[in-house]
GROMACS .gro file of C-alpha atoms in nm:
model
  167
    1PHE     CA    1   0.250   2.115  -0.050
    2VAL     CA    2   0.344   1.744  -0.005
    3LEU     CA    3   0.712   1.792  -0.095
    4GLN     CA    4   0.713   2.036   0.166
    5VAL     CA    5   0.557   1.824   0.413
    6LEU     CA    6   0.748   1.566   0.386
    7GLU     CA    7   1.064   1.764   0.425
    8GLU     CA    8   0.905   1.838   0.796
    9CYS     CA    9   0.859   1.493   0.847
   10GLY     CA   10   1.168   1.470   0.746
   11LYS     CA   11   1.383   1.694   0.956
   12LYS     CA   12   1.100   1.566   1.275
   13GLY     CA   13   1.316   1.202   1.232
   14ILE     CA   14   0.964   1.022   1.158
   15LYS     CA   15   1.042   0.719   0.956
   16VAL     CA   16   0.703   0.663   0.713
   17VAL     CA   17   0.459   0.897   0.543
   18ILE     CA   18   0.136   0.755   0.383
   19ILE     CA   19   0.076   1.054   0.102
   20ILE     CA   20  -0.280   0.975   0.009
   21SER     CA   21  -0.279   1.310  -0.250
   22ALA     CA   22  -0.312   1.225  -0.614
   23GLY     CA   23  -0.126   1.427  -0.856
   24PHE     CA   24   0.182   1.261  -0.918
   25ALA     CA   25   0.266   0.989  -1.177
   26GLU     CA   26  -0.018   0.823  -1.257
   27LEU     CA   27  -0.151   1.222  -1.360
   28ASN     CA   28   0.089   1.313  -1.604
   29LYS     CA   29   0.497   1.401  -1.681
   30LYS     CA   30   0.480   1.675  -1.455
   31GLY     CA   31   0.325   1.472  -1.187
   32LYS     CA   32   0.635   1.189  -1.228
   33GLU     CA   33   0.793   1.454  -1.174
   34LEU     CA   34   0.688   1.586  -0.833
   35GLN     CA   35   0.711   1.199  -0.748
   36ASP     CA   36   1.087   1.178  -0.847
   37LYS     CA   37   1.111   1.488  -0.625
   38LEU     CA   38   0.930   1.297  -0.304
   39LYS     CA   39   1.123   0.979  -0.346
   40LEU     CA   40   1.449   1.238  -0.345
   41VAL     CA   41   1.332   1.388   0.017
   42ALA     CA   42   1.238   1.074   0.159
   43GLU     CA   43   1.593   0.936   0.060
   44LYS     CA   44   1.744   1.239   0.194
   45TYR     CA   45   1.568   1.171   0.527
   46ASN     CA   46   1.566   0.754   0.519
   47LEU     CA   47   1.207   0.738   0.493
   48ARG     CA   48   0.984   0.505   0.359
   49LEU     CA   49   0.649   0.602   0.173
   50VAL     CA   50   0.318   0.457   0.108
   51GLY     CA   51   0.179   0.618  -0.184
   52PRO     CA   52   0.110   0.895  -0.348
   53ASN     CA   53  -0.211   0.833  -0.453
   54CYS     CA   54  -0.353   0.557  -0.207
   55LEU     CA   55  -0.597   0.519   0.039
   56GLY     CA   56  -0.396   0.398   0.299
   57ILE     CA   57  -0.339   0.121   0.572
   58ILE     CA   58  -0.576  -0.052   0.819
   59ARG     CA   59  -0.532  -0.300   1.132
   60PRO     CA   60  -0.850  -0.371   1.261
   61ALA     CA   61  -0.674  -0.617   1.575
   62SER     CA   62  -0.503  -0.250   1.683
   63SER     CA   63  -0.837  -0.003   1.574
   64LEU     CA   64  -0.523   0.145   1.338
   65ASN     CA   65  -0.682   0.347   1.039
   66ALA     CA   66  -0.431   0.556   0.890
   67SER     CA   67  -0.623   0.627   0.603
   68PHE     CA   68  -0.953   0.856   0.491
   69ALA     CA   69  -1.153   0.543   0.492
   70PRO     CA   70  -1.446   0.705   0.731
   71ALA     CA   71  -1.466   0.333   0.896
   72MET     CA   72  -1.299   0.032   1.037
   73PRO     CA   73  -1.405  -0.279   0.899
   74PRO     CA   74  -1.460  -0.602   1.102
   75GLN     CA   75  -1.116  -0.761   1.219
   76GLY     CA   76  -1.036  -1.141   1.067
   77LYS     CA   77  -0.757  -1.332   0.914
   78ILE     CA   78  -0.771  -1.234   0.546
   79ALA     CA   79  -0.524  -0.905   0.435
   80PHE     CA   80  -0.600  -0.717   0.129
   81ILE     CA   81  -0.327  -0.566  -0.039
   82SER     CA   82  -0.454  -0.280  -0.320
   83GLN     CA   83  -0.301  -0.076  -0.575
   84SER     CA   84  -0.588   0.071  -0.567
   85GLY     CA   85  -0.763   0.321  -0.342
   86ALA     CA   86  -1.096   0.346  -0.477
   87LEU     CA   87  -1.100  -0.006  -0.517
   88ALA     CA   88  -0.980  -0.057  -0.116
   89ASP     CA   89  -1.234   0.179  -0.040
   90SER     CA   90  -1.535  -0.009  -0.158
   91ILE     CA   91  -1.407  -0.369  -0.007
   92ILE     CA   92  -1.396  -0.167   0.318
   93ASP     CA   93  -1.799  -0.070   0.258
   94TRP     CA   94  -1.847  -0.448   0.116
   95ALA     CA   95  -1.677  -0.582   0.473
   96ILE     CA   96  -1.871  -0.352   0.667
   97GLU     CA   97  -2.181  -0.414   0.562
   98GLU     CA   98  -2.150  -0.781   0.556
   99ARG     CA   99  -1.949  -0.862   0.839
  100TYR     CA  100  -1.640  -0.962   0.663
  101GLY     CA  101  -1.318  -0.934   0.883
  102PHE     CA  102  -0.971  -0.831   0.794
  103SER     CA  103  -0.620  -0.863   0.928
  104THR     CA  104  -0.502  -0.545   0.680
  105ILE     CA  105  -0.601  -0.339   0.433
  106ILE     CA  106  -0.329  -0.162   0.258
  107SER     CA  107  -0.388   0.071  -0.048
  108TYR     CA  108  -0.088   0.176  -0.136
  109GLY     CA  109  -0.086   0.355  -0.488
  110ASN     CA  110   0.186   0.522  -0.717
  111MET     CA  111   0.489   0.253  -0.507
  112ALA     CA  112   0.682   0.637  -0.506
  113ASP     CA  113   0.877   0.357  -0.266
  114LEU     CA  114   0.729   0.095  -0.042
  115ASP     CA  115   0.580  -0.135  -0.354
  116VAL     CA  116   0.344  -0.470  -0.332
  117CYS     CA  117   0.677  -0.633  -0.242
  118ASP     CA  118   0.725  -0.494   0.044
  119PHE     CA  119   0.381  -0.578   0.186
  120LEU     CA  120   0.409  -0.919   0.128
  121ARG     CA  121   0.739  -0.970   0.298
  122LEU     CA  122   0.562  -0.768   0.546
  123LEU     CA  123   0.195  -1.016   0.591
  124GLU     CA  124   0.414  -1.355   0.537
  125LYS     CA  125   0.542  -1.285   0.947
  126ASP     CA  126   0.212  -1.138   1.050
  127LYS     CA  127   0.064  -1.393   1.312
  128GLU     CA  128  -0.316  -1.181   1.262
  129THR     CA  129  -0.279  -1.301   0.844
  130SER     CA  130  -0.425  -1.662   0.744
  131VAL     CA  131  -0.478  -1.560   0.341
  132ILE     CA  132  -0.314  -1.311   0.137
  133THR     CA  133  -0.557  -1.081  -0.120
  134LEU     CA  134  -0.391  -0.872  -0.400
  135TYR     CA  135  -0.487  -0.650  -0.702
  136ILE     CA  136  -0.231  -0.514  -0.860
  137GLU     CA  137  -0.202  -0.269  -1.160
  138GLY     CA  138   0.163  -0.259  -1.281
  139LEU     CA  139   0.432  -0.410  -1.096
  140LYS     CA  140   0.803  -0.272  -1.047
  141ASP     CA  141   1.011  -0.562  -1.063
  142GLY     CA  142   0.835  -0.891  -1.169
  143LEU     CA  143   1.085  -1.117  -1.157
  144GLU     CA  144   1.097  -1.001  -0.739
  145PHE     CA  145   0.708  -1.046  -0.729
  146ILE     CA  146   0.743  -1.413  -0.843
  147GLU     CA  147   1.021  -1.495  -0.604
  148VAL     CA  148   0.892  -1.327  -0.317
  149ALA     CA  149   0.432  -1.458  -0.383
  150LYS     CA  150   0.679  -1.787  -0.428
  151ARG     CA  151   0.786  -1.822  -0.105
  152VAL     CA  152   0.497  -1.614   0.057
  153SER     CA  153   0.288  -1.907  -0.076
  154LYS     CA  154   0.423  -2.176   0.039
  155LYS     CA  155   0.329  -2.036   0.374
  156LYS     CA  156  -0.009  -1.858   0.335
  157PRO     CA  157  -0.186  -1.911   0.010
  158ILE     CA  158  -0.229  -1.582  -0.189
  159ILE     CA  159  -0.504  -1.508  -0.410
  160ALA     CA  160  -0.421  -1.190  -0.676
  161LEU     CA  161  -0.591  -1.022  -0.946
  162LYS     CA  162  -0.402  -0.888  -1.219
  163ALA     CA  163  -0.578  -0.553  -1.382
  164GLY     CA  164  -0.605  -0.522  -1.727
  165LYS     CA  165  -0.380  -0.291  -1.938
  166THR     CA  166  -0.565  -0.278  -2.281
  167ASP     CA  167  -0.754   0.019  -2.445
   0.00000   0.00000   0.00000
């Protein structure tokens, strides 16, 4: 179903799609093949993809909630970029309860297209963001991440947590 909808978005000229649905590369080989098909459709129509298997994007200053989170956290100066949608959702709940503000919350999931480096580049220029926090499960290109993070951290502090990979 997601492939069909993505194809329809491409035909309509939509430029960015957030895919919150799970069941892709995080699941198994068949899911990875399906995710690869998403990438082909996106390339065909010059679409950019967030996800799949993500929470989405929230910008409190713009009242933008392009996610499946049911509520908006308060506005602040800290950006949170998370590969985990579940962690992002928990952070939103905590932020609302504690009245802790965010400039942006981005959950990017499986990185079929856009990844943490793309979002660091975006937030580097964002006037609403003073500090960037990251929750990373994996990277597409570690050297690119180091290069981008070094540059961005000269302008804005970055606090990163890399989740473990042991049994």
